[in-house]
Coordinates of N, CA and C in Angstrom, one line a residue:
Chain P
N150 N -15.8 15.0 -4.2 CA -14.6 14.4 -4.5 C -14.5 13.1 -3.7
A151 N -14.7 11.9 -4.4 CA -14.8 10.7 -3.7 C -13.4 10.0 -3.5
G152 N -12.4 10.4 -4.3 CA -11.1 9.8 -4.2 C -11.1 8.5 -5.0
V153 N -10.7 7.4 -4.4 CA -10.7 6.1 -5.1 C -11.8 5.3 -4.7
T154 N -12.6 4.8 -5.6 CA -13.8 4.0 -5.4 C -13.7 2.6 -6.0
Q155 N -13.9 1.6 -5.2 CA -13.8 0.2 -5.7 C -15.2 -0.4 -5.6
T156 N -15.5 -1.2 -6.7 CA -16.7 -2.0 -6.7 C -16.5 -3.3 -7.3
P157 N -17.1 -4.4 -6.7 CA -17.9 -4.4 -5.5 C -17.0 -4.4 -4.3
K158 N -17.6 -4.4 -3.1 CA -16.9 -4.5 -1.8 C -16.7 -5.9 -1.4
F159 N -17.6 -6.8 -1.8 CA -17.5 -8.2 -1.4 C -18.0 -9.0 -2.6
R160 N -17.3 -10.2 -2.8 CA -17.8 -11.1 -3.9 C -17.3 -12.5 -3.5
V161 N -18.2 -13.4 -3.8 CA -17.9 -14.8 -3.6 C -18.0 -15.5 -5.0
L162 N -17.0 -16.2 -5.4 CA -16.9 -16.9 -6.7 C -16.7 -18.4 -6.5
K163 N -17.1 -19.1 -7.5 CA -16.8 -20.6 -7.5 C -15.5 -20.7 -8.4
T164 N -14.7 -21.7 -8.1 CA -13.5 -22.0 -8.9 C -13.9 -22.0 -10.4
G165 N -13.2 -21.3 -11.2 CA -13.4 -21.3 -12.7 C -14.3 -20.2 -13.2
Q166 N -15.0 -19.5 -12.3 CA -15.8 -18.3 -12.7 C -14.9 -17.1 -13.0
S167 N -15.4 -16.2 -13.7 CA -14.7 -15.0 -14.1 C -15.4 -13.8 -13.4
M168 N -14.6 -12.7 -13.2 CA -15.2 -11.5 -12.8 C -14.3 -10.3 -13.0
T169 N -14.9 -9.1 -12.9 CA -14.1 -7.9 -13.1 C -14.3 -7.0 -11.9
L170 N -13.2 -6.5 -11.3 CA -13.2 -5.5 -10.3 C -13.0 -4.1 -10.9
L171 N -13.8 -3.2 -10.5 CA -13.7 -1.8 -11.1 C -13.1 -0.9 -10.1
C172 N -12.2 0.0 -10.6 CA -11.6 1.0 -9.8 C -11.8 2.3 -10.5
A173 N -12.3 3.3 -9.8 CA -12.5 4.6 -10.4 C -11.9 5.7 -9.5
Q174 N -11.2 6.7 -10.1 CA -10.6 7.8 -9.3 C -11.0 9.1 -9.9
D175 N -11.3 10.1 -9.1 CA -11.7 11.4 -9.6 C -10.7 12.5 -9.3
M176 N -9.4 12.1 -9.2 CA -8.3 13.0 -8.8 C -7.5 13.3 -10.0
N177 N -7.8 12.8 -11.2 CA -7.1 13.1 -12.4 C -5.7 12.5 -12.4
H178 N -5.5 11.5 -11.6 CA -4.2 10.9 -11.5 C -3.8 10.1 -12.7
E179 N -2.5 10.1 -13.0 CA -2.0 9.4 -14.2 C -1.8 7.9 -13.8
Y180 N -1.3 7.7 -12.6 CA -0.9 6.3 -12.3 C -1.9 5.6 -11.5
M181 N -2.2 4.3 -11.8 CA -3.1 3.5 -11.1 C -2.5 2.1 -10.8
Y182 N -3.0 1.5 -9.8 CA -2.3 0.2 -9.3 C -3.4 -0.7 -8.8
W183 N -3.1 -2.0 -8.9 CA -3.9 -3.0 -8.2 C -3.0 -3.8 -7.4
Y184 N -3.3 -3.9 -6.1 CA -2.6 -4.7 -5.1 C -3.5 -5.8 -4.5
R185 N -2.9 -6.9 -4.0 CA -3.6 -7.8 -3.2 C -3.0 -8.0 -1.8
Q186 N -3.9 -8.2 -0.8 CA -3.3 -8.3 0.5 C -3.9 -9.6 1.1
D187 N -3.0 -10.5 1.5 CA -3.4 -11.7 2.2 C -3.3 -11.6 3.7
P188 N -4.0 -12.4 4.5 CA -4.0 -12.2 5.9 C -2.6 -12.1 6.5
G189 N -2.4 -11.1 7.4 CA -1.1 -10.9 8.0 C 0.1 -10.6 7.2
M190 N -0.2 -10.1 6.0 CA 0.9 -9.8 5.0 C 0.7 -8.4 4.5
G191 N 1.8 -7.9 3.9 CA 1.7 -6.6 3.2 C 1.0 -6.7 1.9
L192 N 1.0 -5.6 1.2 CA 0.4 -5.6 -0.1 C 1.4 -6.0 -1.2
R193 N 0.9 -6.8 -2.2 CA 1.7 -7.2 -3.3 C 1.1 -6.6 -4.6
L194 N 1.9 -6.1 -5.4 CA 1.5 -5.4 -6.6 C 1.2 -6.4 -7.7
I195 N 0.0 -6.3 -8.3 CA -0.5 -7.2 -9.3 C -0.1 -6.6 -10.7
H196 N -0.8 -5.5 -11.0 CA -0.5 -4.8 -12.3 C -0.6 -3.3 -12.0
Y197 N -0.1 -2.5 -12.9 CA -0.2 -1.1 -12.7 C -0.3 -0.4 -14.1
S198 N -0.6 0.8 -14.0 CA -0.7 1.6 -15.3 C -0.1 3.0 -15.1
V199 N 0.7 3.5 -16.0 CA 1.3 4.8 -15.9 C 0.5 5.8 -16.8
G200 N -0.6 5.4 -17.4 CA -1.4 6.3 -18.1 C -2.4 5.6 -18.9
E201 N -3.4 6.4 -19.4 CA -4.5 5.8 -20.2 C -4.0 5.0 -21.3
G202 N -4.5 3.8 -21.5 CA -4.1 2.9 -22.6 C -2.9 2.1 -22.3
T203 N -2.2 2.2 -21.2 CA -1.0 1.5 -20.8 C -1.2 0.6 -19.6
T204 N -0.6 -0.6 -19.6 CA -0.6 -1.4 -18.4 C 0.8 -2.1 -18.3
A205 N 1.1 -2.6 -17.1 CA 2.4 -3.3 -16.9 C 2.2 -4.3 -15.8
K206 N 3.0 -5.3 -15.8 CA 3.0 -6.4 -14.8 C 3.7 -5.9 -13.5
G207 N 3.1 -6.3 -12.4 CA 3.8 -6.1 -11.1 C 4.5 -7.4 -10.6
E208 N 4.4 -7.6 -9.2 CA 5.1 -8.7 -8.6 C 4.4 -10.0 -8.9
V209 N 3.0 -10.0 -8.8 CA 2.2 -11.3 -8.9 C 1.1 -11.1 -9.9
P210 N 1.4 -11.0 -11.2 CA 0.5 -10.8 -12.3 C -0.3 -12.0 -12.8
D211 N 0.2 -13.2 -12.5 CA -0.4 -14.4 -13.1 C -1.8 -14.6 -12.6
G212 N -2.7 -14.9 -13.6 CA -4.1 -15.2 -13.3 C -5.0 -13.9 -13.4
Y213 N -4.3 -12.8 -13.7 CA -5.1 -11.5 -13.7 C -4.8 -10.8 -15.0
N214 N -5.8 -10.0 -15.5 CA -5.6 -9.1 -16.6 C -6.2 -7.8 -16.2
V215 N -5.7 -6.7 -16.8 CA -6.1 -5.3 -16.5 C -6.4 -4.6 -17.8
S216 N -7.1 -3.5 -17.6 CA -7.3 -2.6 -18.8 C -7.5 -1.2 -18.2
R217 N -7.0 -0.2 -19.0 CA -7.1 1.2 -18.6 C -7.5 2.0 -19.9
L218 N -8.8 1.8 -20.2 CA -9.3 2.4 -21.4 C -9.6 3.9 -21.2
K219 N -10.0 4.2 -20.0 CA -10.2 5.6 -19.6 C -9.3 6.0 -18.5
K220 N -8.8 7.2 -18.4 CA -7.9 7.7 -17.4 C -8.4 7.4 -16.0
Q221 N -9.7 7.6 -15.8 CA -10.2 7.5 -14.4 C -10.5 6.1 -14.0
N222 N -10.5 5.1 -14.9 CA -10.9 3.8 -14.5 C -9.7 2.8 -14.7
F223 N -9.7 1.8 -13.9 CA -8.7 0.7 -14.0 C -9.3 -0.5 -13.6
L224 N -9.5 -1.5 -14.6 CA -10.2 -2.7 -14.3 C -9.3 -3.9 -14.1
L225 N -9.6 -4.7 -13.1 CA -8.9 -5.9 -12.8 C -9.8 -7.1 -13.1
G226 N -9.3 -8.0 -14.0 CA -10.1 -9.2 -14.4 C -9.5 -10.5 -13.9
L227 N -10.4 -11.4 -13.5 CA -10.0 -12.8 -13.3 C -10.7 -13.6 -14.3
E228 N -10.0 -14.3 -15.2 CA -10.6 -15.1 -16.2 C -11.2 -16.4 -15.7
S229 N -10.4 -17.0 -14.8 CA -10.8 -18.3 -14.3 C -10.3 -18.4 -12.8
A230 N -11.2 -18.0 -11.9 CA -10.8 -17.8 -10.5 C -10.3 -19.1 -9.9
A231 N -9.4 -19.0 -9.0 CA -8.8 -20.1 -8.3 C -8.8 -19.8 -6.8
P232 N -8.9 -20.8 -5.9 CA -8.9 -20.5 -4.4 C -7.7 -19.7 -4.0
S233 N -6.6 -19.8 -4.7 CA -5.4 -19.1 -4.3 C -5.6 -17.5 -4.5
Q234 N -6.6 -17.2 -5.3 CA -6.9 -15.8 -5.5 C -7.9 -15.2 -4.4
T235 N -8.2 -16.0 -3.4 CA -9.0 -15.4 -2.3 C -8.1 -14.5 -1.6
S236 N -8.6 -13.2 -1.5 CA -7.7 -12.1 -1.0 C -8.5 -10.9 -0.8
V237 N -7.9 -9.8 -0.3 CA -8.5 -8.5 -0.4 C -7.7 -7.7 -1.4
Y238 N -8.4 -7.1 -2.3 CA -7.9 -6.4 -3.4 C -8.0 -4.9 -3.2
F239 N -6.9 -4.2 -3.4 CA -6.9 -2.8 -3.2 C -6.4 -2.1 -4.5
C240 N -7.2 -1.1 -4.9 CA -6.8 -0.2 -6.0 C -6.2 1.0 -5.4
A241 N -5.3 1.7 -6.1 CA -4.7 2.9 -5.7 C -4.4 3.8 -6.9
S242 N -4.3 5.1 -6.7 CA -3.9 6.0 -7.7 C -2.8 7.0 -7.2
S243 N -2.1 7.6 -8.1 CA -1.1 8.5 -7.7 C -0.8 9.5 -8.7
H244 N -0.4 10.7 -8.3 CA 0.0 11.8 -9.2 C 1.6 11.8 -9.4
G245 N 2.2 10.8 -8.8 CA 3.6 10.7 -8.9 C 4.3 10.7 -7.6
G246 N 3.6 10.6 -6.5 CA 4.1 10.5 -5.2 C 3.5 9.5 -4.4
G247 N 2.9 9.8 -3.2 CA 2.2 8.8 -2.4 C 1.0 8.2 -3.1
L248 N 0.7 7.0 -2.8 CA -0.5 6.4 -3.4 C -1.8 6.6 -2.5
F249 N -2.9 6.8 -3.1 CA -4.2 7.0 -2.5 C -4.9 5.7 -2.7
F250 N -5.4 5.0 -1.6 CA -6.0 3.7 -1.8 C -7.6 3.8 -1.7
G251 N -8.2 2.8 -2.3 CA -9.6 2.6 -2.1 C -9.8 1.8 -0.9
S252 N -11.0 1.4 -0.6 CA -11.4 0.7 0.7 C -11.3 -0.8 0.5
G253 N -11.0 -1.3 -0.7 CA -10.8 -2.7 -0.8 C -12.0 -3.5 -1.3
T254 N -11.7 -4.7 -1.9 CA -12.7 -5.6 -2.3 C -12.3 -7.0 -1.7
Q255 N -13.2 -7.6 -0.9 CA -13.0 -8.8 -0.2 C -13.5 -9.9 -1.2
L256 N -12.6 -10.7 -1.8 CA -12.9 -11.8 -2.7 C -12.7 -13.2 -2.2
S257 N -13.7 -14.0 -2.2 CA -13.5 -15.4 -1.8 C -13.8 -16.3 -2.9
V258 N -12.9 -17.2 -3.2 CA -13.1 -18.2 -4.3 C -13.2 -19.6 -3.7
L259 N -14.3 -20.2 -3.8 CA -14.6 -21.5 -3.2 C -14.3 -22.6 -4.1
Chain J
G19 N 14.2 -11.6 -4.8 CA 14.2 -10.2 -5.2 C 14.3 -9.4 -3.9
E20 N 14.6 -8.1 -4.2 CA 14.8 -7.2 -3.0 C 13.4 -6.9 -2.4
S21 N 13.4 -6.6 -1.2 CA 12.1 -6.4 -0.5 C 12.3 -5.4 0.7
V22 N 11.2 -5.0 1.2 CA 11.2 -4.2 2.4 C 10.7 -5.0 3.5
G23 N 11.3 -5.0 4.7 CA 10.9 -5.9 5.8 C 10.9 -5.1 7.1
L24 N 10.2 -5.7 8.1 CA 10.1 -5.1 9.4 C 10.6 -5.9 10.4
H25 N 11.2 -5.4 11.5 CA 11.8 -6.1 12.6 C 10.8 -6.8 13.5
L26 N 9.8 -6.0 13.9 CA 8.8 -6.5 14.9 C 7.4 -6.6 14.3
P27 N 6.8 -7.8 14.4 CA 5.4 -7.9 13.9 C 4.4 -7.2 14.8
T28 N 4.6 -7.2 16.1 CA 3.6 -6.5 17.0 C 4.3 -5.7 18.0
L29 N 3.8 -4.5 18.2 CA 4.3 -3.6 19.2 C 3.2 -3.1 20.1
S30 N 3.4 -3.3 21.5 CA 2.4 -2.9 22.4 C 3.0 -1.8 23.3
V31 N 2.3 -0.6 23.3 CA 2.7 0.5 24.1 C 1.6 1.1 25.0
Q32 N 2.0 1.8 26.0 CA 1.1 2.4 26.9 C 0.6 3.7 26.3
E33 N -0.7 4.0 26.5 CA -1.2 5.3 26.0 C -0.4 6.4 26.6
G34 N 0.0 7.3 25.7 CA 0.7 8.5 26.2 C 2.2 8.3 25.9
D35 N 2.7 7.1 25.8 CA 4.1 6.9 25.5 C 4.4 7.1 24.0
N36 N 5.7 7.2 23.7 CA 6.1 7.3 22.3 C 6.3 5.9 21.7
S37 N 6.0 5.8 20.5 CA 6.1 4.5 19.8 C 7.2 4.7 18.7
I38 N 7.9 3.6 18.5 CA 8.9 3.6 17.4 C 8.7 2.3 16.6
I39 N 8.4 2.4 15.3 CA 8.2 1.3 14.4 C 9.4 1.3 13.4
N40 N 10.1 0.2 13.3 CA 11.2 0.1 12.4 C 11.0 -0.7 11.1
C41 N 11.8 -0.4 10.2 CA 11.7 -1.0 8.9 C 13.1 -1.0 8.2
A42 N 13.5 -2.2 7.6 CA 14.7 -2.3 6.9 C 14.4 -2.5 5.4
Y43 N 15.1 -1.8 4.6 CA 14.9 -2.0 3.2 C 16.3 -2.4 2.6
S44 N 16.2 -3.1 1.4 CA 17.4 -3.7 0.9 C 17.8 -3.1 -0.5
N45 N 16.9 -2.3 -1.1 CA 17.2 -1.8 -2.4 C 17.9 -0.4 -2.2
S46 N 19.2 -0.3 -2.4 CA 19.9 0.9 -2.2 C 19.5 2.0 -3.2
A47 N 18.8 1.5 -4.3 CA 18.5 2.5 -5.3 C 17.1 3.2 -5.1
S48 N 16.4 2.7 -4.0 CA 15.1 3.3 -3.7 C 15.4 4.8 -3.3
D49 N 14.5 5.6 -3.7 CA 14.7 7.1 -3.4 C 13.5 7.7 -2.7
Y50 N 12.5 7.0 -2.4 CA 11.3 7.6 -1.8 C 10.7 6.5 -0.9
F51 N 10.3 6.9 0.3 CA 9.8 6.0 1.2 C 8.5 6.6 1.9
I52 N 7.6 5.7 2.1 CA 6.3 6.2 2.7 C 5.9 5.2 3.9
W53 N 5.3 5.8 4.9 CA 4.6 5.1 5.9 C 3.1 5.2 5.8
Y54 N 2.5 4.0 5.9 CA 1.0 3.9 5.8 C 0.5 3.3 7.1
K55 N -0.7 3.7 7.4 CA -1.5 3.2 8.5 C -2.7 2.5 8.0
Q56 N -2.9 1.3 8.4 CA -4.1 0.5 8.0 C -4.9 0.0 9.2
E57 N -6.2 0.6 9.2 CA -7.1 0.1 10.3 C -7.9 -1.1 9.7
S58 N -8.4 -1.8 10.6 CA -9.1 -3.1 10.3 C -10.3 -2.7 9.3
G59 N -10.3 -3.5 8.1 CA -11.3 -3.3 7.2 C -11.2 -2.1 6.3
K60 N -10.1 -1.4 6.4 CA -9.9 -0.2 5.5 C -8.7 -0.3 4.7
G61 N -8.6 0.6 3.7 CA -7.4 0.6 2.9 C -6.3 1.4 3.6
P62 N -5.0 1.2 3.2 CA -3.9 1.9 3.8 C -4.1 3.4 3.6
Q63 N -3.7 4.1 4.7 CA -3.8 5.6 4.7 C -2.4 6.2 4.8
F64 N -2.1 7.1 4.0 CA -0.9 7.8 4.0 C -0.6 8.5 5.3
I65 N 0.6 8.3 5.8 CA 0.9 9.1 7.1 C 2.0 10.1 6.8
I66 N 3.1 9.7 6.3 CA 4.2 10.6 6.0 C 5.2 10.0 5.0
D67 N 5.9 10.8 4.3 CA 6.9 10.3 3.3 C 8.2 11.0 3.5
I68 N 9.2 10.4 2.9 CA 10.6 11.0 2.9 C 11.3 10.6 1.7
R69 N 12.1 11.6 1.2 CA 12.9 11.3 0.0 C 14.3 11.0 0.5
S70 N 15.1 10.3 -0.4 CA 16.4 9.8 0.0 C 17.4 10.9 0.2
N71 N 17.1 12.2 -0.1 CA 18.0 13.3 0.1 C 17.8 13.9 1.5
M72 N 16.9 13.3 2.3 CA 16.6 13.8 3.6 C 16.9 12.7 4.6
D73 N 17.2 13.1 5.9 CA 17.4 12.2 7.0 C 16.2 12.1 7.9
K74 N 15.4 13.2 7.9 CA 14.4 13.3 8.9 C 13.3 14.2 8.4
R75 N 12.1 13.8 8.7 CA 10.9 14.6 8.3 C 9.9 14.5 9.4
Q76 N 9.3 15.7 9.8 CA 8.3 15.7 10.8 C 6.9 16.1 10.3
G77 N 5.9 15.4 11.0 CA 4.6 15.8 10.7 C 3.9 16.1 12.0
Q78 N 2.6 15.9 12.0 CA 1.9 16.1 13.3 C 2.0 14.9 14.1
R79 N 2.7 14.9 15.2 CA 2.9 13.8 16.1 C 3.7 12.7 15.5
V80 N 4.1 12.7 14.3 CA 4.9 11.7 13.7 C 6.2 12.2 13.1
T81 N 7.2 11.4 13.2 CA 8.5 11.7 12.6 C 9.0 10.5 11.9
V82 N 9.6 10.7 10.7 CA 10.2 9.6 10.0 C 11.7 9.9 9.9
L83 N 12.5 8.8 10.2 CA 13.9 8.9 10.2 C 14.4 7.9 9.1
L84 N 15.4 8.4 8.3 CA 16.0 7.6 7.3 C 17.5 7.5 7.5
N85 N 18.0 6.3 7.6 CA 19.4 6.1 7.7 C 19.9 5.2 6.5
K86 N 20.4 6.0 5.5 CA 20.7 5.3 4.2 C 22.0 4.4 4.4
T87 N 22.8 4.7 5.3 CA 24.0 3.9 5.5 C 23.7 2.5 5.9
V88 N 22.7 2.3 6.7 CA 22.3 0.9 7.1 C 21.0 0.5 6.5
K89 N 20.4 1.3 5.6 CA 19.2 1.1 4.9 C 18.1 0.8 5.9
H90 N 17.8 1.8 6.8 CA 16.9 1.6 7.9 C 15.9 2.8 7.9
L91 N 14.7 2.5 8.2 CA 13.6 3.6 8.2 C 12.9 3.4 9.5
S92 N 12.5 4.5 10.2 CA 11.7 4.3 11.4 C 10.6 5.4 11.4
L93 N 9.5 5.0 12.1 CA 8.4 5.9 12.3 C 8.2 6.1 13.8
Q94 N 8.3 7.3 14.2 CA 8.1 7.7 15.6 C 6.8 8.3 15.8
I95 N 6.0 7.9 16.7 CA 4.7 8.5 17.0 C 4.7 9.0 18.4
A96 N 4.5 10.3 18.6 CA 4.6 10.9 19.9 C 3.3 10.8 20.6
A97 N 3.3 10.6 22.0 CA 2.1 10.6 22.8 C 1.1 9.7 22.2
T98 N 1.4 8.4 22.0 CA 0.5 7.4 21.3 C -0.9 7.4 21.9
Q99 N -1.9 7.4 21.1 CA -3.3 7.4 21.5 C -4.0 6.1 21.0
P100 N -5.1 5.8 21.6 CA -5.8 4.6 21.3 C -6.1 4.6 19.8
G101 N -6.4 5.7 19.2 CA -6.7 5.8 17.7 C -5.5 5.5 16.8
D102 N -4.3 5.4 17.5 CA -3.2 5.0 16.7 C -3.0 3.5 16.5
S103 N -3.9 2.7 17.2 CA -3.8 1.3 17.1 C -4.2 0.9 15.6
A104 N -3.3 0.2 15.0 CA -3.5 -0.2 13.6 C -2.3 -1.0 13.1
V105 N -2.3 -1.4 11.9 CA -1.1 -2.0 11.3 C -0.3 -0.9 10.5
Y106 N 0.9 -0.8 10.6 CA 1.8 0.2 10.0 C 2.7 -0.5 8.9
F107 N 2.7 0.0 7.7 CA 3.5 -0.5 6.7 C 4.5 0.6 6.2
C108 N 5.7 0.1 6.0 CA 6.6 1.0 5.2 C 6.6 0.6 3.8
A109 N 6.9 1.5 2.9 CA 6.9 1.1 1.4 C 8.0 1.9 0.8
E110 N 8.6 1.3 -0.2 CA 9.7 2.0 -0.9 C 9.4 2.1 -2.4
N111 N 9.9 3.1 -3.0 CA 9.7 3.3 -4.4 C 11.1 3.2 -5.1
Y112 N 11.1 2.3 -6.0 CA 12.2 2.1 -6.8 C 12.5 3.3 -7.8
V113 N 13.7 3.5 -8.2 CA 13.9 4.6 -9.1 C 13.6 4.3 -10.5
D114 N 12.3 4.4 -10.8 CA 11.9 4.3 -12.2 C 10.7 5.3 -12.4
S115 N 10.1 5.2 -13.5 CA 9.0 6.2 -13.9 C 7.6 5.7 -13.5
S116 N 7.5 4.5 -12.9 CA 6.2 4.0 -12.6 C 5.7 4.4 -11.2
Y117 N 6.5 4.9 -10.3 CA 6.1 5.3 -9.0 C 5.4 4.1 -8.2
K118 N 5.7 2.9 -8.6 CA 5.0 1.8 -7.9 C 5.8 1.6 -6.6
L119 N 5.0 1.2 -5.6 CA 5.6 1.0 -4.2 C 5.7 -0.5 -3.9
I120 N 6.8 -0.9 -3.2 CA 6.9 -2.2 -2.7 C 6.8 -2.1 -1.2
F121 N 5.8 -2.9 -0.6 CA 5.5 -2.8 0.7 C 6.1 -3.9 1.6
G122 N 6.4 -3.5 2.9 CA 6.8 -4.5 3.8 C 5.7 -5.3 4.4
S123 N 5.9 -6.2 5.3 CA 4.8 -7.1 5.8 C 4.0 -6.4 6.9
G124 N 4.4 -5.4 7.5 CA 3.6 -4.7 8.5 C 3.9 -4.9 9.9
T125 N 3.7 -3.9 10.7 CA 3.8 -4.1 12.2 C 2.5 -3.6 12.8
R126 N 2.0 -4.5 13.7 CA 0.7 -4.1 14.4 C 1.0 -3.4 15.7
L127 N 0.5 -2.2 15.8 CA 0.6 -1.4 17.0 C -0.6 -1.5 17.9
L128 N -0.4 -1.9 19.1 CA -1.5 -2.0 20.1 C -1.2 -1.0 21.2
V129 N -2.2 -0.2 21.5 CA -2.1 0.9 22.5 C -2.9 0.5 23.7
R130 N -2.2 0.3 24.8 CA -2.9 -0.1 26.1 C -3.4 1.1 26.8
P131 N -4.7 1.1 27.3 CA -5.2 2.2 28.0 C -4.6 2.5 29.4

């Protein structure tokens, strides 16, 4: 039982490049979330999903897209990366109570 | 928009003392609150939660107090240990079906040996 697994752990992009962050959970949770965390700040919700095939916008959705084709996976895409998207990205899942977080992806956009 | 905030960005305590971390929330409709601990380079870790129909909840060495009248949440850590050094976040859940959490900006707890 691995919990919430994020890949990759680190990535460096050039401005304008695209990439996809993968989140996988093995707890059969319905709800999944993508947050970003900037230095010295709390977590801000980007997008979330309340079930397979559904997605919704969070607090800071601009510049990101998501997909939940399978219940256990939640993908976060950056179509054209910008320096403002340099951050640590956390995925989380929930059964309807507290969130369980992955270990994060450190993304730098140059 | 409404948000969760913290009074103190950094709290320094002596090992063995009790720690109290405070949080103010502004959304009176929130019905579920959680405290998370985040160590450097790791994801947030669940500590304890409380629902709005409760005033107090205790765990192992931790207690969460909820004062709905003044919209205040606190985390008490008994006999603080060096391993408690981390950033602590409170989070609130709005009353809807998505169970998404809104996080405060965090308080860093430093434990002096």
